[in-house]
CSV table of C-alpha atoms and ligand atoms in Angstrom, one decimal:
chain,number,residue,atom,x,y,z
A,157,MET,CA,68.9,114.6,-212.9
A,158,LEU,CA,69.2,114.6,-209.1
A,159,SER,CA,71.9,112.5,-207.6
A,160,ILE,CA,70.6,110.6,-204.6
A,161,PHE,CA,72.0,109.7,-201.3
A,162,PHE,CA,72.1,106.1,-200.2
A,163,PRO,CA,72.2,105.2,-196.6
A,164,LYS,CA,74.7,102.5,-195.5
A,165,ARG,CA,72.9,99.2,-195.5
A,166,ARG,CA,71.2,98.9,-192.1
A,167,LYS,CA,72.5,96.2,-189.9
A,168,LYS,CA,69.1,94.8,-189.1
A,169,LYS,CA,68.5,91.3,-188.1
A,170,ARG,CA,68.2,89.3,-191.3
A,171,ASP,CA,66.1,86.3,-192.1
A,172,GLY,CA,68.6,83.5,-191.6
A,173,SER,CA,67.9,82.0,-195.0
A,174,LEU,CA,69.1,85.2,-196.8
A,175,PRO,CA,72.6,85.2,-198.3
A,176,GLU,CA,75.2,87.5,-196.8
A,177,ARG,CA,76.3,89.2,-200.0
A,178,LEU,CA,73.2,90.9,-201.5
A,179,PRO,CA,73.0,93.0,-204.6
A,180,ARG,CA,72.5,96.7,-204.0
A,181,HIS,CA,70.7,97.2,-207.3
A,182,VAL,CA,68.4,94.6,-208.9
A,183,ALA,CA,67.0,95.0,-212.4
A,184,ILE,CA,64.1,92.9,-213.7
A,185,ILE,CA,62.8,92.2,-217.2
A,186,MET,CA,59.2,91.3,-216.4
A,187,ASP,CA,58.5,89.1,-219.4
A,188,GLY,CA,55.9,86.4,-220.1
A,189,ASN,CA,52.6,88.1,-219.2
A,190,GLY,CA,51.2,87.3,-222.6
A,191,ARG,CA,52.2,83.6,-222.5
A,192,TRP,CA,50.8,83.3,-219.0
A,193,ALA,CA,47.4,84.6,-220.2
A,194,GLN,CA,47.5,82.5,-223.3
A,195,LYS,CA,48.0,79.3,-221.3
A,196,ARG,CA,44.8,80.1,-219.4
A,197,GLY,CA,42.8,81.1,-222.5
A,198,LEU,CA,42.7,84.7,-221.1
A,199,PRO,CA,43.3,88.0,-223.0
A,200,ARG,CA,46.9,89.3,-222.8
A,201,ALA,CA,45.7,92.2,-220.6
A,202,ALA,CA,44.8,89.7,-217.9
A,203,GLY,CA,48.4,88.6,-218.0
A,204,HIS,CA,49.6,92.1,-217.5
A,205,ARG,CA,47.2,92.6,-214.6
A,206,ALA,CA,48.6,89.4,-213.0
A,207,GLY,CA,52.1,90.8,-213.6
A,208,VAL,CA,51.3,93.8,-211.4
A,209,GLU,CA,50.6,91.4,-208.5
A,210,ALA,CA,54.0,89.8,-209.0
A,211,LEU,CA,55.6,93.3,-208.9
A,212,ARG,CA,53.8,94.1,-205.7
A,213,GLU,CA,55.2,91.0,-204.1
A,214,VAL,CA,58.7,91.6,-205.3
A,215,VAL,CA,58.7,95.2,-204.1
A,216,LYS,CA,57.6,93.9,-200.7
A,217,ALA,CA,60.5,91.4,-200.6
A,218,CYS,CA,63.0,94.0,-201.7
A,219,LEU,CA,61.9,96.2,-198.8
A,220,GLU,CA,62.2,93.4,-196.3
A,221,TRP,CA,65.5,92.2,-197.7
A,222,ASP,CA,67.2,95.6,-197.8
A,223,ILE,CA,67.7,95.8,-201.5
A,224,GLN,CA,68.3,99.5,-202.3
A,225,ILE,CA,67.3,99.9,-205.9
A,226,LEU,CA,64.8,97.9,-208.0
A,227,THR,CA,64.6,98.8,-211.7
A,228,VAL,CA,61.8,97.1,-213.6
A,229,TYR,CA,61.3,97.0,-217.3
A,230,ALA,CA,57.6,97.8,-217.8
A,231,PHE,CA,57.4,99.1,-221.3
A,232,SER,CA,60.0,99.3,-224.0
A,233,THR,CA,60.4,101.8,-226.9
A,234,GLU,CA,59.6,98.8,-229.1
A,235,ASN,CA,56.4,97.8,-227.3
A,236,TRP,CA,54.6,100.5,-229.2
A,237,LYS,CA,54.5,98.1,-232.1
A,238,ARG,CA,51.9,96.1,-230.3
A,239,PRO,CA,48.2,96.4,-231.0
A,240,ARG,CA,46.8,99.8,-229.8
A,241,SER,CA,44.4,98.0,-227.5
A,242,GLU,CA,47.3,96.3,-225.7
A,243,VAL,CA,49.3,99.5,-225.4
A,244,GLN,CA,46.2,101.2,-224.0
A,245,ALA,CA,45.7,98.4,-221.5
A,246,LEU,CA,49.3,98.7,-220.3
A,247,MET,CA,49.1,102.5,-219.9
A,248,HIS,CA,45.8,102.1,-218.0
A,249,LEU,CA,47.4,99.5,-215.7
A,250,LEU,CA,50.3,102.0,-215.0
A,251,VAL,CA,47.8,104.7,-214.0
A,252,GLU,CA,45.9,102.3,-211.9
A,253,TYR,CA,49.0,101.0,-210.2
A,254,LEU,CA,50.1,104.5,-209.3
A,255,GLU,CA,46.7,105.4,-208.1
A,256,ARG,CA,46.4,102.4,-205.9
A,257,GLU,CA,50.0,102.0,-204.6
A,258,VAL,CA,51.7,105.3,-204.2
A,259,GLU,CA,50.3,106.0,-200.8
A,260,GLU,CA,51.4,102.7,-199.3
A,261,LEU,CA,54.8,102.9,-201.2
A,262,HIS,CA,55.3,106.3,-199.7
A,263,GLU,CA,54.6,105.1,-196.2
A,264,GLN,CA,57.1,102.4,-196.6
A,265,GLY,CA,59.8,104.8,-197.7
A,266,VAL,CA,59.9,103.9,-201.4
A,267,GLN,CA,61.2,106.6,-203.8
A,268,ILE,CA,59.6,106.3,-207.2
A,269,ARG,CA,61.7,107.2,-210.2
A,270,ALA,CA,61.3,106.6,-213.9
A,271,ILE,CA,63.7,106.1,-216.8
A,272,GLY,CA,62.7,106.3,-220.5
A,273,ARG,CA,61.2,108.9,-222.8
A,274,ILE,CA,58.6,109.8,-220.3
A,275,SER,CA,57.5,112.9,-222.2
A,276,GLU,CA,56.1,110.6,-224.9
A,277,LEU,CA,53.8,108.7,-222.5
A,278,PRO,CA,50.0,109.5,-222.6
A,279,VAL,CA,49.2,112.6,-220.6
A,280,GLU,CA,47.4,110.8,-217.7
A,281,ALA,CA,50.2,108.4,-217.1
A,282,ARG,CA,52.8,111.2,-217.3
A,283,GLN,CA,50.9,113.3,-214.7
A,284,LYS,CA,50.4,110.4,-212.3
A,285,LEU,CA,54.0,109.5,-212.6
A,286,GLN,CA,55.1,113.1,-212.0
A,287,GLN,CA,52.9,113.2,-208.9
A,288,ALA,CA,54.2,110.0,-207.6
A,289,MET,CA,57.8,111.1,-208.1
A,290,GLU,CA,57.2,114.4,-206.4
A,291,THR,CA,55.4,112.8,-203.4
A,292,THR,CA,58.1,110.2,-202.8
A,293,ALA,CA,61.2,112.2,-203.8
A,294,GLY,CA,62.5,112.4,-200.2
A,295,ASN,CA,62.2,108.6,-199.4
A,296,ARG,CA,65.4,106.7,-199.0
A,297,ARG,CA,64.6,103.1,-198.1
A,298,LEU,CA,64.1,101.7,-201.6
A,299,VAL,CA,64.3,103.3,-205.1
A,300,LEU,CA,61.6,101.8,-207.3
A,301,ASN,CA,62.8,102.8,-210.8
A,302,LEU,CA,60.2,102.2,-213.5
A,303,ALA,CA,61.5,101.8,-217.0
A,304,LEU,CA,58.7,103.2,-219.2
A,305,ASN,CA,59.0,103.8,-222.9
A,306,TYR,CA,62.6,102.8,-222.2
A,307,GLY,CA,65.2,101.7,-224.8
A,308,GLY,CA,68.9,101.5,-224.2
A,309,ARG,CA,69.6,102.8,-227.7
A,310,ALA,CA,67.2,105.7,-227.3
A,311,GLU,CA,68.9,106.5,-223.9
A,312,LEU,CA,72.3,106.6,-225.6
A,313,ALA,CA,71.1,108.7,-228.5
A,314,ASP,CA,69.4,111.1,-226.1
A,315,ALA,CA,72.6,111.3,-224.0
A,316,CYS,CA,74.7,112.0,-227.1
A,317,ALA,CA,72.3,114.7,-228.3
A,318,ALA,CA,72.4,116.4,-224.8
A,319,MET,CA,76.2,116.2,-224.7
A,320,VAL,CA,76.5,117.8,-228.2
A,321,ARG,CA,74.2,120.6,-227.1
A,322,ASP,CA,76.3,121.3,-224.1
A,323,VAL,CA,79.4,121.3,-226.2
A,324,GLU,CA,77.8,123.8,-228.6
A,325,GLU,CA,76.7,126.0,-225.7
A,326,GLY,CA,80.2,125.9,-224.3
A,327,LYS,CA,79.2,124.0,-221.1
A,328,LEU,CA,81.3,121.0,-222.0
A,329,ARG,CA,84.6,120.5,-223.9
A,330,TRP,CA,84.7,117.5,-226.2
A,331,GLU,CA,88.3,116.7,-225.1
A,332,GLU,CA,86.9,116.1,-221.6
A,333,ILE,CA,84.3,113.5,-222.6
A,334,ARG,CA,85.0,110.2,-220.8
A,335,GLU,CA,82.9,107.3,-219.7
A,336,ASP,CA,81.8,109.0,-216.5
A,337,THR,CA,80.9,112.1,-218.5
A,338,LEU,CA,78.5,110.1,-220.6
A,339,GLU,CA,77.0,108.5,-217.5
A,340,LYS,CA,75.9,111.8,-216.2
A,341,TYR,CA,73.7,112.2,-219.3
A,342,LEU,CA,72.0,108.8,-219.0
A,343,TYR,CA,68.4,108.5,-217.5
A,344,THR,CA,70.1,106.6,-214.7
A,345,ALA,CA,72.5,109.4,-213.7
A,346,GLY,CA,73.1,109.2,-210.0
A,347,LEU,CA,72.2,105.5,-209.7
A,348,PRO,CA,74.8,102.7,-209.5
A,349,ASP,CA,74.8,100.1,-212.2
A,350,PRO,CA,72.6,97.1,-211.6
A,351,ASP,CA,74.4,94.2,-209.8
A,352,LEU,CA,71.9,91.6,-210.8
A,353,LEU,CA,69.6,91.4,-213.8
A,354,ILE,CA,66.8,89.0,-213.7
A,355,ARG,CA,64.8,88.0,-216.8
A,356,ALA,CA,61.5,86.1,-216.4
A,357,ALA,CA,60.0,83.8,-219.1
A,358,GLY,CA,63.3,82.3,-220.4
A,359,GLU,CA,64.4,84.5,-223.2
A,360,MET,CA,68.2,84.9,-223.3
A,361,ARG,CA,68.4,88.5,-224.5
A,362,LEU,CA,68.5,92.0,-223.2
A,363,SER,CA,65.8,93.4,-225.5
A,364,ASN,CA,67.3,96.8,-225.4
A,365,PHE,CA,67.4,97.1,-221.6
A,366,LEU,CA,70.2,99.0,-219.8
A,367,LEU,CA,72.7,98.4,-222.6
A,368,TRP,CA,75.3,100.7,-221.1
A,369,GLN,CA,74.6,100.0,-217.4
A,370,ALA,CA,74.6,96.2,-217.7
A,371,ALA,CA,78.2,95.9,-218.9
A,372,TYR,CA,79.2,93.9,-215.8
A,373,THR,CA,75.9,93.0,-214.4
A,374,GLU,CA,75.3,89.4,-213.3
A,375,LEU,CA,72.5,87.8,-215.5
A,376,TRP,CA,70.0,85.4,-214.1
A,377,VAL,CA,67.2,84.0,-216.4
A,378,THR,CA,64.3,81.9,-215.2
A,379,SER,CA,61.7,80.1,-217.2
A,380,THR,CA,59.1,81.2,-214.7
A,381,LEU,CA,56.6,83.5,-216.4
A,382,TRP,CA,56.5,86.9,-214.7
A,383,PRO,CA,53.0,86.6,-213.3
A,384,ASP,CA,54.1,83.4,-211.5
A,385,PHE,CA,57.3,85.0,-210.1
A,386,ARG,CA,57.2,85.0,-206.3
A,387,ARG,CA,59.6,85.9,-203.5
A,388,GLU,CA,61.1,82.4,-203.6
A,389,ASP,CA,62.2,83.1,-207.2
A,390,LEU,CA,63.8,86.3,-206.1
A,391,LEU,CA,65.5,84.5,-203.3
A,392,ALA,CA,66.8,81.9,-205.7
A,393,ALA,CA,68.3,84.6,-207.8
A,394,LEU,CA,69.9,86.3,-204.8
A,395,GLU,CA,71.4,83.0,-203.7
A,396,ASP,CA,72.9,82.4,-207.1
A,397,TYR,CA,74.2,86.0,-207.1
A,398,ALA,CA,75.9,85.5,-203.8
A,399,ARG,CA,77.8,82.5,-205.2
A,400,ARG,CA,79.2,84.4,-208.2
A,401,GLU,CA,82.6,85.8,-208.5
A,402,ARG,CA,82.6,89.2,-210.0
A,403,ARG,CA,85.9,90.1,-211.6
A,404,PHE,CA,85.1,93.1,-213.8
A,405,GLY,CA,87.9,92.0,-216.2
A,406,GLY,CA,90.5,91.7,-213.5
A,407,LEU,CA,91.8,88.6,-211.8
A,408,LYS,CA,90.5,86.9,-208.7
B,787,IPE,C1,56.0,91.5,-220.7
B,787,IPE,O1,55.2,90.5,-221.1
B,787,IPE,C2,55.3,92.8,-220.5
B,787,IPE,C3,55.6,93.8,-221.6
B,787,IPE,C4,56.4,93.6,-222.5
B,787,IPE,C5,54.9,95.0,-221.5
B,787,IPE,P1,54.8,90.2,-222.6
B,787,IPE,O2,53.6,90.9,-223.0
B,787,IPE,O3,56.0,90.5,-223.5
B,787,IPE,O4,54.6,88.6,-222.6
B,787,IPE,P2,55.0,87.6,-223.7
B,787,IPE,O5,56.4,87.7,-223.9
B,787,IPE,O6,54.2,87.9,-224.9
B,787,IPE,O7,54.6,86.3,-223.0
B,788,IPE,C1,61.0,93.1,-222.9
B,788,IPE,O1,60.1,92.2,-223.3
B,788,IPE,C2,60.2,94.4,-222.5
B,788,IPE,C3,59.5,94.4,-221.3
B,788,IPE,C4,59.5,93.3,-220.4
B,788,IPE,C5,58.8,95.6,-220.9
B,788,IPE,P1,59.6,92.0,-224.8
B,788,IPE,O2,58.5,90.9,-224.7
B,788,IPE,O3,59.2,93.3,-225.4
B,788,IPE,O4,60.9,91.5,-225.5
B,788,IPE,P2,61.1,90.6,-226.8
B,788,IPE,O5,60.3,91.2,-227.9
B,788,IPE,O6,60.7,89.2,-226.5
B,788,IPE,O7,62.6,90.7,-227.1
B,789,MG,MG1,57.6,89.3,-224.1
């Protein structure tokens, strides 16, 4: 995996209502699309479609507010358990999102990346994603990191397998394996850990998201369903984050 260069946060004039201390990396579990649709008597796919609109707004806010990395949980390794029609609808939405948005995202300096077992995605989604990543690889303003067919346990298993292979091939000595060694084998290699993890729709769990990386991430859960999530909700999370004291096991 490529490591990436992050510019120093630009000292641009900020919206006065924005807190001083902002997270560099925000991760979001975009949950509650199905419940949103159900409340309206709509098919679940309509909830997913509305969820894409929320994502669009959040990406815009991140660009405006100088967030450097946004990682969004879009499809988990467990989501394959859902009915085939729902999985297909989700994959179709991904393709549509990339077709519609990449040009504008590229113009705005967004670098698209992906984490997860990407090779297992349907071919069209994989190709569109590959294209989007290639087109935007040089952008530095915001990393939009899409978690697709992502599972924290799968990521750790894949990392272990790759490490063992390198040990067998003599590229790595087992005595040298430390935490930072393992980190280089994760899908997120080169990215800093998330500072803030937002979960929509009220569930108090990680659902297999960023198990390693979220060790010291600040958690923020809202009952707002993802399709209803707006920039005000993101702002509320950022304000809460700014008030937290991060100790990382140390003392104040
Ligand atoms: C999140 O919304 C989107 C994905 C998991 C792909 P859900 O589809 O899980 O919505 P709920 O949790 O059923 O409301
Ligand atoms: C987590 O939501 C996965 C995504 C948002 C993509 P789920 O709806 O799959 O999580 P659980 O099943 O409620 O834990
Ligand atoms: Mg859910």
